[in-house]
XYZ file of C-alpha atoms in Angstrom:
673
model
C -0.024 -0.050 -0.124
C 1.340 3.496 -0.857
C 2.314 5.575 2.225
C 2.450 9.247 2.601
C 4.698 10.509 5.494
C 3.119 13.699 7.111
C 5.009 16.157 9.274
C 3.181 18.625 11.421
C 4.931 21.539 13.429
C 3.069 22.885 16.407
C 3.652 26.554 17.259
C 6.159 27.951 19.991
C 3.539 30.351 21.685
C 2.176 29.830 25.128
C -0.599 27.015 24.965
C 0.132 26.377 21.426
C 0.356 22.549 21.987
C -2.818 20.488 22.480
C -4.084 16.948 23.918
C -6.978 16.749 22.009
C -7.350 14.359 18.820
C -6.077 15.382 15.748
C -7.023 13.882 12.300
C -5.974 14.312 8.683
C -7.204 13.752 5.281
C -5.158 14.000 2.158
C -6.917 15.352 -0.978
C -5.278 14.389 -4.312
C -6.279 14.949 -7.987
C -7.039 11.322 -8.141
C -8.696 10.342 -4.815
C -8.560 11.166 -1.010
C -7.197 9.299 1.912
C -9.080 7.861 4.770
C -9.666 10.157 7.709
C -6.715 9.103 9.758
C -5.849 9.698 13.368
C -2.312 11.083 14.270
C -1.017 9.345 17.303
C 1.958 7.633 18.287
C 1.607 4.949 20.999
C 3.154 6.134 24.422
C 4.173 9.489 22.921
C 2.654 12.950 24.121
C 1.883 14.352 20.367
C 1.578 17.909 19.505
C 3.311 19.663 22.249
C 4.476 23.216 21.995
C 7.266 23.380 19.532
C 7.169 19.862 18.372
C 7.779 18.556 14.882
C 5.932 15.230 14.803
C 5.992 12.837 11.642
C 3.147 10.110 10.952
C 2.595 7.545 7.970
C -0.759 7.878 6.433
C -1.537 4.664 4.143
C -3.820 4.749 1.290
C -5.180 1.953 -1.009
C -3.975 3.717 -4.190
C -1.760 6.746 -5.266
C -3.844 10.049 -4.781
C -1.957 11.941 -7.622
C -0.912 15.444 -6.887
C -2.001 16.430 -3.317
C -4.153 19.426 -3.628
C -5.496 19.904 -0.148
C -5.024 18.733 3.441
C -7.729 18.550 5.703
C -6.946 18.673 9.554
C -9.553 18.122 12.215
C -9.161 18.719 16.187
C -11.646 16.716 18.340
C -12.028 17.033 22.010
C -10.284 14.608 23.987
C -10.972 15.695 27.575
C -11.452 19.480 27.660
C -11.552 21.461 24.619
C -7.865 22.569 23.962
C -6.873 25.146 21.344
C -3.929 24.046 19.096
C -1.449 26.172 16.899
C -0.423 24.498 13.722
C 2.441 26.171 12.166
C 2.612 23.782 8.838
C 2.282 20.569 7.291
C 4.496 18.789 5.026
C 3.551 15.628 2.980
C 6.327 13.451 1.623
C 4.749 11.473 -1.343
C 5.426 7.746 -2.174
C 8.025 8.885 -4.861
C 9.722 11.072 -2.541
C 8.466 14.666 -3.508
C 7.690 16.946 -0.618
C 4.501 19.214 -0.728
C 4.344 22.273 1.872
C 1.160 23.352 3.385
C 1.595 26.589 5.502
C -1.030 26.959 8.259
C -0.037 29.381 11.050
C -3.564 29.239 12.480
C -5.306 28.140 15.556
C -7.726 25.157 15.666
C -10.276 26.290 18.029
C -12.931 23.878 19.800
C -14.040 21.049 17.343
C -12.808 22.865 14.348
C -11.395 21.859 10.979
C -8.963 23.781 8.727
C -8.568 22.693 4.926
C -4.972 23.836 3.721
C -3.828 24.684 0.144
C -0.177 23.947 -0.702
C 2.080 26.876 -0.262
C 2.281 27.965 -3.810
C 0.701 31.592 -4.192
C -1.923 31.696 -7.037
C -3.981 34.590 -8.350
C -7.758 33.635 -8.699
C -7.663 33.443 -12.507
C -4.902 30.890 -12.347
C -6.964 28.354 -10.339
C -8.268 25.904 -13.091
C -9.929 23.075 -11.159
C -13.203 23.123 -9.369
C -11.838 21.714 -6.249
C -9.515 24.369 -5.619
C -12.022 27.416 -6.786
C -14.637 25.978 -4.436
C -12.063 25.807 -1.536
C -10.952 29.457 -2.302
C -14.649 30.671 -2.238
C -15.745 28.779 0.977
C -12.568 30.286 2.749
C -13.696 33.712 1.776
C -17.185 33.215 2.684
C -16.224 31.942 6.180
C -13.724 34.847 6.605
C -16.408 37.370 5.818
C -18.831 35.916 8.485
C -16.053 36.131 10.952
C -14.364 39.527 9.953
C -17.275 41.973 10.034
C -17.024 45.734 9.748
C -18.370 47.771 12.614
C -18.463 51.776 13.087
C -17.101 52.484 16.710
C -17.753 56.190 16.422
C -19.526 58.212 13.462
C -17.335 59.552 11.107
C -14.376 57.280 12.032
C -12.591 54.718 9.869
C -14.421 51.477 10.338
C -13.134 48.861 12.835
C -13.529 45.274 13.460
C -17.004 44.067 15.136
C -15.723 43.001 18.469
C -16.035 44.843 21.788
C -13.255 42.956 23.654
C -10.228 41.199 22.927
C -11.428 38.145 23.870
C -14.416 38.352 21.378
C -11.824 38.431 18.383
C -11.295 35.439 16.157
C -8.345 33.537 17.905
C -6.111 33.926 14.998
C -5.767 37.659 15.362
C -5.644 37.624 19.245
C -2.621 38.254 21.107
C -0.729 35.269 22.201
C -1.040 36.416 25.839
C -3.727 39.117 26.491
C -1.968 40.097 29.937
C 0.974 41.380 27.955
C -1.443 44.104 26.229
C -3.490 45.085 29.121
C -3.111 48.959 29.167
C -4.341 49.181 32.748
C -1.832 46.640 34.132
C 1.007 48.046 31.797
C 0.402 51.729 33.011
C 0.254 50.473 36.672
C 3.392 49.008 36.366
C 5.066 51.721 34.320
C 4.042 53.943 37.260
C 5.606 51.415 39.678
C 8.748 51.224 37.613
C 9.062 55.014 37.425
C 8.620 55.257 41.254
C 5.950 57.659 40.807
C 3.238 55.933 43.084
C 3.797 58.509 45.814
C 2.609 61.628 43.471
C -0.518 59.697 42.343
C -1.738 60.581 45.976
C -1.433 64.210 45.303
C -3.355 64.161 42.155
C -4.630 67.864 41.897
C -1.331 69.290 43.698
C 0.710 71.596 41.469
C 4.558 71.302 41.378
C 6.314 73.922 43.056
C 8.847 74.935 40.206
C 10.173 73.711 36.761
C 12.985 71.818 38.532
C 10.359 69.875 40.526
C 9.213 67.888 37.439
C 12.852 66.244 37.830
C 11.350 64.341 40.796
C 9.240 62.053 38.327
C 11.948 62.291 35.496
C 13.557 58.926 35.112
C 17.189 59.668 34.382
C 18.847 57.271 31.621
C 22.421 58.277 30.944
C 23.197 59.813 27.390
C 19.479 59.404 26.155
C 17.463 61.918 24.019
C 15.051 62.396 26.953
C 18.050 63.884 29.290
C 19.030 66.045 26.413
C 15.536 67.391 26.037
C 15.283 68.089 29.657
C 18.606 69.980 29.550
C 17.751 72.060 26.539
C 13.881 72.262 26.194
C 13.621 76.044 26.667
C 15.943 76.764 23.780
C 14.578 77.863 20.512
C 16.686 75.570 18.516
C 15.256 72.385 20.498
C 11.565 73.725 19.967
C 12.220 74.085 16.067
C 14.230 70.781 15.881
C 11.359 68.689 17.108
C 9.250 69.743 14.126
C 11.830 67.933 11.936
C 12.936 65.007 14.017
C 10.591 64.635 17.240
C 7.535 62.504 17.611
C 5.566 64.382 15.318
C 7.594 65.272 12.170
C 4.668 65.317 9.943
C 3.332 68.774 10.081
C 5.941 71.513 9.472
C 5.482 73.192 6.026
C 7.176 75.619 3.748
C 5.368 78.944 4.114
C 4.725 80.276 0.600
C 2.320 82.954 1.730
C 1.512 84.132 5.255
C -2.342 83.460 5.958
C -4.415 86.447 6.717
C -5.352 85.092 10.155
C -1.687 85.378 11.185
C -0.713 88.950 10.816
C 3.065 88.911 11.440
C 4.615 92.039 10.289
C 8.329 92.930 9.258
C 8.521 95.223 12.478
C 7.659 92.157 14.603
C 10.485 89.668 13.661
C 13.023 91.755 11.902
C 15.437 91.219 14.687
C 15.000 87.335 14.181
C 16.098 87.352 10.602
C 19.772 87.143 9.595
C 19.987 87.706 5.914
C 18.928 91.575 5.420
C 15.819 90.487 3.841
C 12.278 91.240 4.447
C 9.748 88.570 5.634
C 8.326 88.454 2.183
C 11.674 88.038 0.713
C 12.554 85.457 3.256
C 9.239 83.660 2.307
C 10.427 83.873 -1.503
C 13.729 82.563 -0.802
C 12.213 79.563 0.931
C 13.561 80.078 4.417
C 10.019 80.499 6.364
C 8.090 77.539 7.690
C 4.854 77.073 9.427
C 2.981 74.741 11.487
C -0.803 75.387 12.074
C -2.815 73.476 14.376
C -6.170 74.778 13.006
C -7.384 71.044 13.448
C -7.622 71.763 17.177
C -9.988 74.758 16.810
C -13.259 74.093 18.240
C -12.364 70.947 20.082
C -13.946 70.378 23.646
C -11.213 70.232 26.274
C -11.401 67.406 28.710
C -14.070 68.119 31.589
C -14.218 64.560 33.231
C -12.590 65.976 36.280
C -14.993 68.685 37.832
C -12.174 69.877 40.196
C -9.578 70.711 37.712
C -10.519 72.564 34.449
C -8.532 71.950 31.435
C -7.685 73.721 28.188
C -6.866 73.313 24.645
C -5.498 75.811 21.953
C -5.180 75.962 18.298
C -1.899 77.760 17.673
C 0.027 78.878 14.622
C 3.853 78.952 14.426
C 6.236 80.649 12.220
C 9.614 79.535 11.931
C 12.841 80.666 10.059
C 15.758 78.753 8.921
C 18.847 80.839 10.071
C 22.185 80.918 8.174
C 23.289 77.953 10.077
C 20.262 75.911 8.711
C 18.813 75.762 12.090
C 14.769 75.954 12.329
C 13.880 78.473 15.042
C 10.499 79.907 16.153
C 9.967 83.517 15.254
C 6.266 84.083 16.004
C 3.543 82.294 17.759
C -0.271 82.981 17.861
C -2.026 80.624 20.325
C -5.769 80.977 18.500
C -6.888 81.225 14.973
C -8.600 84.414 15.548
C -6.057 87.366 15.349
C -8.620 89.777 16.913
C -8.389 87.573 20.128
C -4.635 86.580 20.128
C -1.668 88.457 20.169
C 1.495 87.319 18.303
C 4.004 86.198 20.809
C 7.719 86.908 19.778
C 11.213 85.905 21.059
C 11.704 89.589 22.074
C 8.795 89.119 24.458
C 9.670 88.720 28.059
C 11.255 85.275 28.804
C 8.098 83.815 30.581
C 5.631 85.102 27.916
C 7.823 83.150 25.235
C 8.386 80.214 27.177
C 4.629 79.887 27.869
C 3.675 80.459 24.184
C 6.208 77.645 23.215
C 4.710 75.388 25.963
C 1.221 75.947 24.462
C 2.640 75.081 20.958
C 4.012 71.732 22.541
C 0.747 70.842 24.121
C -1.073 71.355 20.911
C 1.555 69.351 19.109
C 1.074 66.390 21.808
C -2.504 66.294 21.203
C -2.126 66.194 17.290
C 0.220 63.809 17.461
C -1.403 61.212 19.789
C -4.775 61.644 18.412
C -4.111 62.220 14.557
C -0.518 61.228 13.583
C -0.452 58.020 15.694
C -3.947 57.025 16.498
C -5.748 57.770 13.297
C -2.967 57.561 10.676
C -1.276 54.607 11.750
C -3.356 52.246 13.951
C -6.918 52.802 12.607
C -6.059 52.934 8.982
C -3.880 49.855 9.322
C -6.860 48.025 10.818
C -8.910 48.921 7.712
C -6.328 47.295 5.476
C -6.158 44.386 7.853
C -9.877 43.728 8.102
C -10.187 43.960 4.232
C -7.459 41.790 3.579
C -9.160 39.159 5.810
C -12.412 39.461 4.120
C -11.349 39.542 0.473
C -7.912 37.801 0.002
C -7.508 34.002 0.586
C -4.593 32.485 2.064
C -3.239 31.356 -1.216
C -3.186 34.933 -2.695
C 0.105 36.534 -2.889
C -1.026 39.911 -1.647
C -2.337 37.912 1.541
C 1.026 36.218 2.096
C 2.938 39.514 1.443
C 0.538 41.617 3.785
C -0.334 39.228 6.865
C 3.034 39.715 8.455
C 2.270 43.711 8.660
C -1.182 43.169 10.089
C 0.048 41.064 12.965
C -1.788 42.134 16.163
C -3.064 45.304 14.891
C -6.544 44.456 15.225
C -5.817 43.178 18.681
C -4.196 46.208 19.984
C -6.813 48.558 18.505
C -9.554 46.439 19.995
C -7.867 46.537 23.357
C -7.203 50.390 22.803
C -11.150 50.719 22.399
C -11.757 48.535 25.432
C -9.367 50.304 28.075
C -7.690 53.382 26.446
C -9.699 55.540 24.431
C -13.171 54.454 25.611
C -15.308 56.765 27.628
C -13.762 56.792 31.330
C -10.622 55.134 29.729
C -6.942 55.844 30.501
C -6.945 58.484 27.837
C -9.190 60.722 30.108
C -6.813 60.381 32.948
C -4.243 63.081 31.878
C -5.082 64.243 28.334
C -6.703 67.606 27.452
C -8.605 65.884 24.619
C -9.844 63.177 26.769
C -13.542 62.941 27.638
C -14.538 62.973 23.980
C -12.290 65.679 22.371
C -9.911 63.056 20.800
C -13.212 61.580 19.157
C -14.100 65.236 17.696
C -10.531 65.523 16.535
C -10.510 62.328 14.543
C -13.824 62.945 13.143
C -12.714 66.326 12.059
C -9.326 65.025 10.745
C -11.068 62.428 8.667
C -12.532 65.341 6.681
C -9.291 66.218 5.164
C -7.462 62.797 5.166
C -6.436 61.695 1.600
C -4.919 58.525 0.213
C -2.074 60.412 -1.323
C -1.132 61.752 2.152
C -0.021 57.976 2.996
C 2.310 57.753 0.059
C 5.397 58.948 1.822
C 7.144 61.059 -0.868
C 3.879 62.688 -1.722
C 3.374 63.564 1.700
C 6.970 65.250 2.146
C 6.714 67.016 -1.216
C 2.972 68.456 -0.559
C 4.586 70.186 2.422
C 7.419 71.582 0.418
C 9.893 69.723 2.597
C 11.388 67.560 -0.096
C 14.610 69.463 -0.737
C 17.630 68.131 1.107
C 19.468 71.167 0.186
C 16.877 73.586 1.874
C 16.602 71.490 5.205
C 19.833 69.298 5.266
C 18.700 67.875 9.047
C 15.393 66.584 8.330
C 16.376 62.785 9.051
C 12.745 61.753 9.307
C 12.430 62.750 5.769
C 15.998 61.064 4.500
C 15.500 57.870 6.298
C 11.799 57.725 5.285
C 12.669 57.969 1.753
C 15.181 55.150 1.981
C 12.878 52.665 3.765
C 10.049 53.662 1.470
C 12.087 53.113 -1.690
C 13.416 49.769 -0.154
C 10.070 48.524 0.630
C 8.804 49.561 -2.708
C 11.370 47.687 -4.481
C 10.719 44.697 -2.613
C 6.995 44.911 -3.252
C 7.768 45.555 -6.817
C 9.588 42.291 -6.911
C 7.054 40.355 -5.458
C 4.290 41.782 -7.661
C 6.542 41.118 -10.829
C 6.454 37.334 -9.944
C 2.752 37.052 -10.133
C 1.562 39.861 -12.370
C 3.310 39.678 -15.671
C 1.083 42.462 -17.039
C -1.314 45.276 -16.189
C -4.173 43.066 -17.500
C -3.346 40.446 -14.714
C -4.026 43.309 -12.124
C -7.422 44.200 -13.777
C -8.321 40.666 -14.095
C -7.622 39.835 -10.202
C -11.149 40.027 -8.928
C -9.940 39.445 -5.411
C -7.245 42.332 -5.212
C -9.963 44.705 -6.782
C -12.335 43.673 -4.002
C -9.852 44.239 -1.375
C -9.334 47.728 -2.475
C -12.831 48.404 -2.855
C -13.598 47.037 0.545
C -11.010 49.335 2.033
C -12.597 52.434 0.391
C -16.469 51.644 0.181
C -16.521 50.161 3.656
C -13.475 50.858 5.561
C -13.233 54.403 4.794
C -16.829 54.757 4.366
C -16.891 55.699 0.827
C -15.896 59.362 1.978
C -15.358 61.117 -1.418
C -12.813 63.492 -0.294
C -10.471 60.787 1.030
C -9.902 59.611 -2.648
C -8.819 56.159 -1.814
C -8.920 54.018 -5.025
C -11.751 51.675 -5.850
C -9.944 49.864 -8.309
C -6.323 49.368 -9.465
C -5.683 49.169 -13.315
C -2.014 48.932 -13.358
C 1.010 47.055 -11.697
C 2.582 50.212 -10.684
C -0.737 51.329 -8.968
C -0.777 47.793 -7.081
C 2.928 48.295 -6.095
C 2.187 51.563 -4.662
C -1.044 50.549 -2.827
C 0.741 47.559 -1.098
C 3.853 49.643 -0.280
C 1.321 52.176 1.546
C -0.101 49.319 3.578
C 3.353 48.167 4.644
C 5.168 51.383 5.134
C 2.163 52.729 7.213
C 2.109 49.592 9.327
C 5.671 49.571 9.942
C 8.192 52.665 9.335
C 5.324 55.271 9.822
C 4.067 53.748 12.954
C 7.593 53.610 14.360
C 8.381 57.143 13.423
C 5.519 58.505 15.560
C 5.403 55.666 18.397
C 8.886 54.743 19.728
C 10.339 58.344 20.404
C 7.302 59.203 22.736
C 9.352 58.401 25.965
C 12.430 60.414 24.558
C 10.417 63.457 23.596
C 7.613 63.491 25.908
C 8.833 62.287 29.259
C 10.157 65.643 30.206
C 6.594 66.985 30.834
C 7.255 70.630 30.201
C 8.213 69.964 26.782
C 5.120 68.062 25.964
C 2.357 68.719 28.456
C -0.678 66.449 28.131
C -2.925 68.897 29.421
C -2.876 72.598 30.403
C -4.825 73.768 33.445
C -5.082 77.410 32.709
C -6.213 79.213 29.543
C -3.890 80.465 26.722
C -3.053 84.045 27.696
C -4.868 86.681 25.502
C -2.298 89.390 26.815
C 1.353 89.918 26.791
C 3.369 90.720 29.783
C 0.936 88.654 32.293
C 3.119 85.532 32.712
C 5.655 84.676 35.282
C 6.673 81.302 36.646
C 3.793 80.731 38.696
C 1.715 81.187 35.742
C 3.473 78.548 34.010
C 3.680 76.075 36.892
C -0.274 76.567 37.451
C -0.553 76.121 33.699
C 1.456 72.570 33.493
C 0.020 69.408 34.524
C -0.328 68.539 38.209
C 1.375 65.749 39.927
C -1.124 63.100 39.321
C -1.679 63.884 35.637
C 2.146 64.204 35.148
C 2.521 60.687 36.601
C -0.222 59.112 34.487
C 1.388 60.870 31.370
C 4.906 59.738 32.292
C 3.536 56.074 32.787
C 1.729 56.509 29.227
C 4.640 57.615 27.357
C 6.761 54.787 28.832
C 4.298 51.995 28.132
C 3.673 53.222 24.507
C 7.321 53.383 23.911
C 8.177 49.725 24.760
C 8.734 47.081 22.087
C 6.528 43.998 22.152
C 8.156 40.693 23.644
C 9.580 38.627 20.720
C 8.934 41.782 18.214
C 9.430 40.984 14.510
C 11.264 43.857 12.761
C 10.907 44.944 9.163
C 12.111 42.029 6.810
C 11.835 39.458 9.400
C 9.328 36.773 8.164
C 9.708 33.637 10.457
C 6.357 32.318 9.217
C 6.888 31.102 5.811
C 3.835 31.993 3.958
C 5.576 32.108 0.656
C 7.513 28.837 -0.204
C 8.495 29.848 -3.706
C 12.386 30.608 -4.367
C 11.983 33.691 -6.162
C 9.953 35.537 -3.470
C 12.595 34.109 -0.773
C 15.103 35.737 -2.966
C 13.394 39.275 -3.042
C 13.175 38.766 0.970
C 16.788 38.255 1.121
C 17.334 41.354 -1.134
C 15.169 43.243 0.955
C 16.745 42.224 4.248
C 20.205 43.237 2.514
C 18.909 46.653 1.627
C 17.433 47.320 5.083
C 20.626 46.463 6.932
C 22.650 48.686 4.680
C 20.138 51.618 5.507
C 20.413 50.533 9.187
C 24.383 50.959 9.027
C 24.170 54.055 7.133
C 21.894 55.622 10.061
C 24.029 54.170 12.798
C 27.084 55.896 11.274
C 25.357 59.117 11.063
C 24.053 58.952 14.544
C 27.521 58.302 16.079
C 28.345 61.942 15.335
C 25.105 63.330 16.874
C 24.224 64.644 20.111
C 20.518 64.274 19.295
C 20.762 60.819 17.277
C 17.732 60.020 15.112
C 16.904 56.323 14.970
C 13.154 56.053 14.614
C 13.047 55.126 11.134
C 16.176 52.751 11.179
C 14.959 49.436 9.925
C 16.467 47.569 12.730
C 14.009 49.489 15.097
C 11.106 49.331 12.892
C 8.665 46.535 13.740
C 6.724 44.797 11.005
C 3.126 46.051 12.355
C 1.401 47.969 14.471
C 1.276 45.974 17.607
C 1.834 48.616 20.420
């Protein structure tokens, strides 16, 4: 009798093994095997990390093995099992690989295709076509869209992490429990004692050092020492936590009436303000998005305030970007223009207000909306429209890892009503919801294409701004990612017609636009793709947003925001409407109190930590692809990324303020924190 050798690998995660019964059926072109129990006498099968082999005897040769059906049945208690892959050795000695990388939950079965990627138009037999359709039908029932808040991108239909499909849950929910992690962070940072003095103000600026965790030679300590200086204020718009707002000023807005007389002392080239603008030396940051957003009022004992400032910046003759004018509101009739020539405390308070506004914009728009929520949209559409055999599914799944889980956990504990976000942030208590709703009205697909986003702000010239490392490193990572995607797309799509004829990739793109983005016309997400170039760009957007862009706005949070006067999460006094009123007491009374400072510090610490067993860009331990050409493309991608990391490391060795947030060796594959 012919015999097939079946090898099954169990995952290494906690609780990946099982004591349940496991059965296998081999489905070939010429027949099926009997349903066979995989069990060795006196042996503990399917333990965590195990690779077990079994013989499956058949009455006659099955022909080419097309599918493998695995069933799990209860032995004593239902026992989830994570299967990495199945390999079948045929009687003639050939090996066929069947990637799985899924959980088998309850008395469930999974039917696997072999590891080769196929476009839908390339499946010829009714057997594999039916399998493909059944998989998608089941996925669409499992991964459903839901509107968490009106005007938001759509999210997964699950209220709690435990309600998610097992395949997209974290291996250990405890590791991403925000309440537990924040409490642990507050304890590790030794700020417990200040939590008991929740609404008590600090005595002076030096007092903030009591909760500042000093880590030698880090950016955070440099920030603490230099935060008052104008060069540090300007530098953060280029390479801080939120390097996505600064734009070249081509015309001063009417709502910002800065005159030559006001700022002539700050200009170094004997040019007028208009001439400096024409020469490309003036930059602007406008927080108009914060106008009209309600400040946090969840604590009746402490009023909190928001502002929507406008900040004008100047590139001096040493190529440093320095602030030269700040207006703390959008209406010039109600808000004076603060200048570096004003009193020390007036200017310091104006800059603190800008930093607080930047913190709100960063957390809610740059971080939450433009990386977390958008990547979730791509992820849900991927599961709904692309079967496991599709090359785009295989390409994208490492970059969707745990994203839906972390977002669900955030909606459950962090950004929900009375969640952790309300504890310390001025946009807590619903302001963050208003802010996302407002930001969604101007969000566009092209703004996720990194080169377009940089160019749209007039920040693309390395000669104009030579120290914009976010841009420089981002370009390199974007191009490396695009080159890798191009290699993979070229393997499966030999023409534009192949893209147009792929009904699944078209359904994926349409699902993102019509459901995930709720068909908002202004966002201009494509509803179809006509060329290979369009497909390459689209897949690059997904991967870059989930990896490099998220890393750029996430992992520097402790570096730049742990010194609280540099990034106040809330302000307790309204923005000044007159000059000459500020003193040190005004500033201390405006900054967060002891309790909110402690919550803030715990938050930026926890959010800046990498996942345990983090997978970085270019690391693909789960071999969804088995084809040699794709593995070759992955190897080239890794080499490119390693070269970029080396270049960044060499540059940083000479810097007092190193920039490493876009270094590939520090970019996780996916949004998972």
